[in-house]
Coordinates of C-alpha atoms in Angstrom, one line a residue:
M1 CA 5.7 -7.8 -16.7
K2 CA 7.0 -5.1 -18.7
H3 CA 4.5 -3.0 -20.8
I4 CA 4.4 -4.4 -24.2
R5 CA 2.7 -1.8 -26.6
T6 CA 1.7 -4.4 -29.1
L7 CA -0.7 -6.0 -26.7
D8 CA -2.5 -3.0 -26.3
G9 CA -3.1 -3.1 -29.9
V10 CA -4.2 -6.7 -29.6
R11 CA -6.8 -5.8 -26.9
G12 CA -8.0 -2.7 -29.2
F13 CA -8.5 -5.2 -31.7
A14 CA -10.3 -7.5 -29.5
V15 CA -12.9 -4.7 -28.4
I16 CA -13.1 -3.5 -32.1
I17 CA -14.7 -6.7 -33.4
V18 CA -17.2 -7.1 -30.3
M19 CA -18.3 -3.8 -31.2
L20 CA -18.9 -4.8 -35.2
F21 CA -20.5 -7.9 -34.2
H22 CA -23.2 -6.1 -32.1
L23 CA -23.5 -3.6 -34.5
E24 CA -24.5 -6.5 -36.6
I25 CA -22.1 -5.9 -39.5
P26 CA -22.3 -8.5 -42.3
G27 CA -19.3 -10.6 -42.0
F28 CA -18.7 -10.1 -38.6
S29 CA -21.0 -12.8 -36.9
L30 CA -17.9 -14.3 -35.2
G31 CA -16.7 -11.0 -34.0
W32 CA -18.0 -12.4 -30.0
A33 CA -14.5 -14.1 -30.4
G34 CA -13.2 -10.6 -28.8
V35 CA -14.6 -12.1 -25.4
P36 CA -11.9 -15.3 -25.7
L37 CA -9.4 -13.3 -27.0
F38 CA -9.6 -10.9 -23.6
F39 CA -9.8 -14.0 -21.4
C40 CA -6.4 -15.2 -23.4
L41 CA -4.5 -11.7 -22.8
S42 CA -5.9 -11.4 -19.4
G43 CA -4.4 -15.0 -18.5
F44 CA -1.5 -13.8 -19.9
L45 CA -1.0 -10.9 -18.4
I46 CA -2.3 -11.0 -15.0
T47 CA -0.6 -14.2 -14.4
G48 CA 2.7 -13.1 -15.6
I49 CA 2.3 -10.6 -13.1
L50 CA 1.6 -12.8 -10.3
L51 CA 4.5 -14.9 -11.1
E52 CA 6.7 -12.2 -10.5
Q53 CA 5.3 -11.2 -7.4
K54 CA 5.1 -14.6 -5.5
Q55 CA 8.5 -13.6 -3.7
Q56 CA 6.3 -11.4 -1.8
P57 CA 4.7 -12.5 1.8
F58 CA 1.0 -14.0 1.5
K59 CA -0.6 -11.1 2.6
E60 CA 0.8 -8.4 0.3
Y61 CA 0.5 -10.5 -2.3
L62 CA -2.9 -11.2 -2.5
G63 CA -3.9 -8.1 -0.5
G64 CA -2.4 -6.0 -3.5
F65 CA -3.6 -8.1 -6.1
L66 CA -7.3 -7.9 -5.3
L67 CA -6.9 -4.2 -4.6
N68 CA -5.5 -3.3 -7.8
R69 CA -8.7 -5.4 -9.4
L70 CA -11.0 -3.6 -7.5
L71 CA -9.9 -0.1 -8.3
R72 CA -9.5 -1.5 -12.2
I73 CA -12.9 -3.0 -12.4
F74 CA -15.6 -2.4 -9.7
P75 CA -15.7 1.7 -10.2
L76 CA -16.7 1.9 -13.8
F77 CA -18.9 -1.5 -13.4
Y78 CA -20.9 -0.2 -11.0
A79 CA -21.3 3.3 -12.3
Y80 CA -22.3 1.8 -15.3
L81 CA -24.5 -0.3 -13.4
L82 CA -26.0 2.9 -11.7
V83 CA -26.4 4.6 -15.1
N84 CA -28.6 1.5 -16.3
Y85 CA -30.3 1.3 -13.6
L86 CA -31.4 4.8 -13.5
F87 CA -32.6 4.4 -17.2
L88 CA -34.8 1.6 -16.4
K89 CA -36.2 3.6 -14.0
A90 CA -36.8 6.5 -16.0
T91 CA -38.4 4.2 -18.9
G92 CA -40.8 2.3 -16.6
Q93 CA -38.7 -0.8 -17.6
S94 CA -38.3 -3.4 -14.9
A95 CA -34.7 -3.9 -13.0
A96 CA -35.6 -7.9 -12.4
G97 CA -32.3 -9.5 -11.6
Y98 CA -30.5 -6.7 -10.5
I99 CA -29.1 -8.0 -7.2
W100 CA -27.3 -10.4 -9.2
F101 CA -25.4 -7.7 -11.1
I102 CA -24.8 -5.9 -8.0
L103 CA -23.1 -9.2 -6.1
Y104 CA -21.2 -9.8 -9.5
L105 CA -23.1 -13.0 -10.3
Q106 CA -24.4 -12.0 -13.9
N107 CA -23.4 -14.4 -15.3
L108 CA -25.3 -16.8 -14.1
Y109 CA -28.2 -14.8 -14.4
I110 CA -27.8 -14.3 -17.8
G111 CA -27.4 -17.8 -18.3
I112 CA -30.4 -19.2 -16.8
T113 CA -32.7 -16.4 -17.9
G114 CA -31.2 -15.6 -21.2
T115 CA -32.0 -11.7 -20.6
T116 CA -30.9 -8.7 -18.9
P117 CA -32.4 -5.6 -17.7
G118 CA -31.2 -2.7 -20.0
F119 CA -27.8 -3.1 -21.5
V120 CA -25.8 -5.0 -19.4
I121 CA -25.3 -8.1 -21.4
Q122 CA -21.5 -7.7 -22.1
T123 CA -21.1 -7.8 -18.3
W124 CA -21.1 -11.4 -18.2
S125 CA -17.6 -11.6 -18.8
L126 CA -16.4 -9.3 -16.4
A127 CA -18.1 -11.6 -13.9
A128 CA -16.6 -14.9 -15.4
E129 CA -13.2 -13.5 -15.5
E130 CA -13.5 -11.9 -11.8
Q131 CA -14.8 -15.0 -10.1
F132 CA -11.5 -16.9 -11.7
Y133 CA -9.5 -14.2 -10.3
W134 CA -10.8 -14.7 -7.0
L135 CA -9.2 -18.3 -7.2
W136 CA -6.2 -17.8 -9.3
P137 CA -4.2 -16.0 -6.9
L138 CA -4.3 -18.6 -4.4
A139 CA -3.3 -21.6 -6.7
I140 CA -0.3 -19.4 -8.5
F141 CA 0.8 -18.8 -5.0
F142 CA 1.0 -22.3 -3.8
L143 CA 1.8 -24.2 -6.5
K144 CA 5.2 -25.4 -7.2
G145 CA 6.8 -24.0 -10.5
R146 CA 7.5 -27.4 -11.2
V147 CA 4.2 -28.5 -11.4
M148 CA 2.4 -25.8 -12.8
V149 CA 2.2 -26.8 -16.3
K150 CA 0.6 -30.8 -14.8
V151 CA -1.6 -28.6 -13.4
F152 CA -2.6 -26.2 -16.3
I153 CA -3.1 -28.9 -19.1
P154 CA -5.8 -31.1 -17.2
L155 CA -7.7 -27.8 -16.3
I156 CA -7.8 -27.1 -19.8
I157 CA -9.4 -29.9 -20.7
F158 CA -11.6 -30.1 -17.7
S159 CA -12.9 -26.9 -19.1
L160 CA -13.7 -27.9 -22.5
L161 CA -15.4 -31.0 -21.2
A162 CA -17.4 -29.3 -18.3
R163 CA -18.6 -26.7 -20.8
S164 CA -20.4 -29.5 -22.8
F165 CA -21.4 -31.1 -19.5
I166 CA -23.0 -27.8 -18.6
Y167 CA -24.7 -27.7 -21.9
H168 CA -26.2 -31.0 -21.9
A169 CA -27.1 -30.5 -18.2
S170 CA -29.1 -27.2 -18.4
G171 CA -31.0 -29.1 -21.1
N172 CA -29.1 -27.6 -24.0
N173 CA -29.1 -24.2 -23.1
P174 CA -26.6 -22.0 -24.9
Y175 CA -26.3 -19.4 -22.7
M176 CA -25.2 -21.7 -20.0
F177 CA -22.6 -23.1 -22.7
N178 CA -20.9 -20.0 -22.3
A179 CA -21.7 -17.9 -19.3
T180 CA -20.1 -20.1 -16.2
L181 CA -16.6 -19.8 -14.7
L182 CA -15.7 -23.2 -15.8
S183 CA -16.7 -22.4 -19.5
C184 CA -14.0 -19.4 -19.8
T185 CA -11.4 -21.4 -17.7
D186 CA -9.7 -23.0 -20.8
A187 CA -8.8 -19.7 -22.6
L188 CA -7.7 -18.2 -19.6
I189 CA -5.3 -21.1 -18.2
L190 CA -4.1 -21.2 -21.6
G191 CA -3.0 -17.6 -21.3
A192 CA -1.7 -18.4 -18.0
L193 CA 0.1 -21.4 -19.2
F194 CA 2.3 -19.4 -21.9
A195 CA 3.2 -17.0 -18.8
K196 CA 4.5 -19.8 -17.3
I197 CA 6.6 -21.0 -20.2
K198 CA 7.0 -17.7 -22.3
D199 CA 10.8 -18.1 -21.7
Y200 CA 11.3 -21.4 -22.2
K201 CA 13.3 -22.5 -25.2
S202 CA 10.5 -24.8 -26.6
A203 CA 7.8 -22.2 -26.3
P204 CA 8.2 -21.1 -29.9
R205 CA 7.9 -24.8 -31.1
V206 CA 4.9 -25.3 -28.9
A207 CA 2.9 -22.0 -29.4
F208 CA 3.6 -23.1 -33.6
W209 CA 2.0 -26.4 -33.3
M210 CA -0.7 -25.1 -31.0
L211 CA -1.3 -22.0 -33.7
L212 CA -1.9 -24.8 -36.5
A213 CA -3.9 -27.1 -34.6
G214 CA -6.1 -24.4 -33.3
L215 CA -6.3 -23.0 -37.1
A216 CA -7.5 -26.2 -38.2
L217 CA -9.9 -26.9 -35.8
S218 CA -11.8 -23.4 -35.9
A219 CA -11.7 -23.5 -39.6
Y220 CA -13.4 -26.9 -39.7
A221 CA -15.8 -25.4 -37.3
V222 CA -16.7 -22.4 -39.6
I223 CA -16.7 -24.5 -42.5
T224 CA -19.0 -27.1 -41.8
T225 CA -21.6 -25.1 -39.5
G226 CA -21.9 -21.6 -41.9
L227 CA -20.5 -18.1 -41.1
S228 CA -23.9 -17.3 -40.4
A229 CA -24.7 -19.6 -37.6
F230 CA -22.7 -17.2 -35.1
W231 CA -24.9 -14.7 -34.9
L232 CA -26.8 -16.7 -32.1
P233 CA -25.7 -19.3 -29.7
S234 CA -28.0 -21.3 -30.7
G235 CA -27.1 -21.5 -34.1
W236 CA -23.6 -23.2 -33.1
V237 CA -23.1 -24.2 -30.0
G238 CA -24.9 -27.8 -30.1
K239 CA -22.6 -28.3 -33.5
C240 CA -19.0 -27.5 -32.7
G241 CA -18.5 -26.8 -28.9
Y242 CA -14.7 -27.1 -28.9
L243 CA -14.8 -23.6 -31.1
P244 CA -14.1 -21.5 -28.1
T245 CA -10.9 -23.8 -27.3
S246 CA -9.3 -24.1 -30.5
M247 CA -10.0 -20.4 -30.9
A248 CA -8.3 -19.8 -27.7
M249 CA -5.4 -21.7 -28.8
V250 CA -4.8 -19.4 -31.9
F251 CA -5.3 -16.4 -29.7
T252 CA -3.1 -17.3 -26.9
A253 CA -0.4 -18.7 -29.8
I254 CA -0.5 -15.1 -31.6
I255 CA -0.3 -13.6 -27.7
F256 CA 2.9 -15.5 -27.0
Y257 CA 4.6 -14.5 -30.6
V258 CA 3.3 -10.9 -29.9
Y259 CA 5.4 -11.0 -26.7
H260 CA 8.2 -13.3 -28.4
W261 CA 8.5 -10.4 -31.3
D262 CA 8.9 -7.7 -28.7
K263 CA 11.4 -9.2 -26.3
Q264 CA 13.6 -10.2 -29.6
A265 CA 13.1 -7.0 -30.9
I266 CA 11.8 -8.8 -34.3
S267 CA 9.9 -6.5 -36.6
N268 CA 7.2 -8.0 -38.9
P269 CA 3.9 -6.5 -40.6
L270 CA 1.4 -7.9 -37.8
A271 CA 3.9 -6.1 -34.9
S272 CA 3.6 -3.1 -37.0
V273 CA -0.3 -3.4 -37.5
L274 CA -0.7 -3.8 -33.7
E275 CA 1.6 -0.8 -32.7
N276 CA -0.9 1.6 -35.2
K277 CA -1.4 4.6 -32.7
F278 CA -5.2 3.9 -33.1
L279 CA -5.1 0.1 -32.2
V280 CA -3.0 1.0 -29.3
Y281 CA -5.5 4.0 -28.1
T282 CA -8.2 1.9 -28.4
G283 CA -6.6 -0.7 -26.5
K284 CA -6.0 1.8 -23.7
I285 CA -9.6 2.7 -23.3
S286 CA -10.7 -0.6 -24.2
Y287 CA -12.5 -1.6 -20.6
G288 CA -14.8 1.7 -21.3
L289 CA -15.5 0.9 -25.2
Y290 CA -16.6 -2.7 -23.7
M291 CA -18.9 -0.9 -20.8
W292 CA -20.4 1.7 -22.7
H293 CA -20.7 0.6 -26.5
L294 CA -24.4 -1.0 -26.1
A295 CA -25.9 2.1 -24.8
C296 CA -24.1 3.9 -26.8
F297 CA -25.4 2.2 -30.0
F298 CA -28.9 2.3 -28.5
A299 CA -28.8 6.1 -28.4
I300 CA -27.8 6.6 -31.7
T301 CA -30.3 4.2 -32.8
V302 CA -33.0 5.9 -31.1
I303 CA -32.1 9.4 -32.3
G304 CA -31.4 7.8 -36.2
R305 CA -34.9 6.7 -36.2
K306 CA -35.9 10.6 -35.7
F307 CA -33.7 11.1 -38.5
G308 CA -34.7 8.4 -41.1
V309 CA -31.0 6.8 -40.3
D310 CA -31.3 3.1 -41.0
N311 CA -29.5 1.5 -38.5
H312 CA -27.9 -1.0 -40.5
S313 CA -26.5 1.9 -43.0
L314 CA -22.7 3.0 -42.9
I315 CA -23.5 6.4 -41.7
F316 CA -25.3 4.7 -38.6
F317 CA -22.4 2.4 -38.4
I318 CA -19.9 5.6 -38.3
I319 CA -21.8 7.8 -36.0
A320 CA -22.2 4.9 -33.2
L321 CA -18.8 3.8 -33.4
L322 CA -17.6 7.9 -32.8
F323 CA -20.1 8.4 -30.1
A324 CA -18.8 5.1 -28.3
Y325 CA -15.0 6.2 -28.5
L326 CA -16.1 9.9 -27.6
V327 CA -18.3 8.6 -24.3
S328 CA -15.5 6.3 -23.4
T329 CA -13.0 8.7 -23.9
L330 CA -14.5 10.7 -21.4
S331 CA -15.3 8.1 -19.2
Y332 CA -11.3 6.9 -19.4
Y333 CA -9.8 10.7 -18.5
L334 CA -12.8 12.1 -16.6
F335 CA -13.3 9.0 -14.0
E336 CA -11.3 6.3 -14.7
V337 CA -7.9 7.8 -14.7
H338 CA -8.6 8.6 -11.3
F339 CA -9.0 5.4 -10.0
L340 CA -6.0 4.1 -11.9
K341 CA -3.7 6.8 -10.0
L342 CA -5.0 5.2 -6.9
K343 CA -4.2 1.7 -8.1
R344 CA -0.5 2.8 -8.8
K345 CA -0.4 5.0 -5.7
A346 CA -1.7 1.7 -3.7
R347 CA 0.9 -0.2 -5.5
R348 CA 4.1 -1.4 -3.9
T349 CA 7.5 -1.0 -5.8
V350 CA 8.5 -4.4 -6.4
T351 CA 11.8 -5.5 -8.2
S352 CA 11.0 -9.2 -9.5
P353 CA 14.2 -11.6 -10.2
N354 CA 14.5 -10.7 -13.7
G355 CA 14.9 -7.2 -13.1
I356 CA 11.4 -5.8 -13.7
V357 CA 10.1 -3.2 -11.7
L358 CA 6.4 -3.3 -11.0

């Protein structure tokens, strides 16, 4: 799929609102919505690539995909795990449950226990997403084009129902509600659905009605539940469990329109905002920001206490964010970029039927 600069801005926006949520900045209790936004974007982009690469022999198709994912995700993830583990040992804290993280099953551990060893709670979404991508390439390769949409829509509905079932079956555990692979499948497949239909004539109309429905449901959930309830899962999960799905409907529609505007060379204020250099750069280093930001915020909190800086003050927010950007920039250029070069080197150059060079 052709690189779309505006989608980098979408990715940048997603990680910014997640960081503002973790800083507990007033008004950003819904900042965790950056995670389902990531899921929708990932489903859209990666499914688009898989659809274009279906023409390859199965071995090259699957092997190339898995190698690319491994080189992009695992090096920084395990480097961060190592840094976190060394911190735990240096401070005499328990590393109980670390094997779950090493095996990339931390979403289940966090869902079951509601706790994490150190600053790794954000990694639950990485595990859920990667578990999805252990299976999804097989579905895309073996499903015929004409039946994909017929399969995708029931899977989205099934994910919504499964999330509610898991919540009740776990004794109303609000962390299990979000943590499992099935809990996240609706957002990922909504993105995948529009990767499949993005060039259909009906796609803009479908996206429009989905956007309206998603906005209406999401607004109803927020109004009836109260904005302050969304800081913790326990405050809203039992009241509006459909919210992640309705948000994913909104996000996927917006992602589609960003793609559509780029394809049709349509300019508008939202596209201009998303093409802002700061947002695009944030999207470029978003993986590092997502991984490092909690550790950075903790470090600034410790330093701030020594200087009497309140961790809910404006100066704290600014310094914490600047430090996260600094660390993530260094992480990208001194560490991640070497694996990205290996990824590009390992990727075979393939020309898809629509002429896109991958």
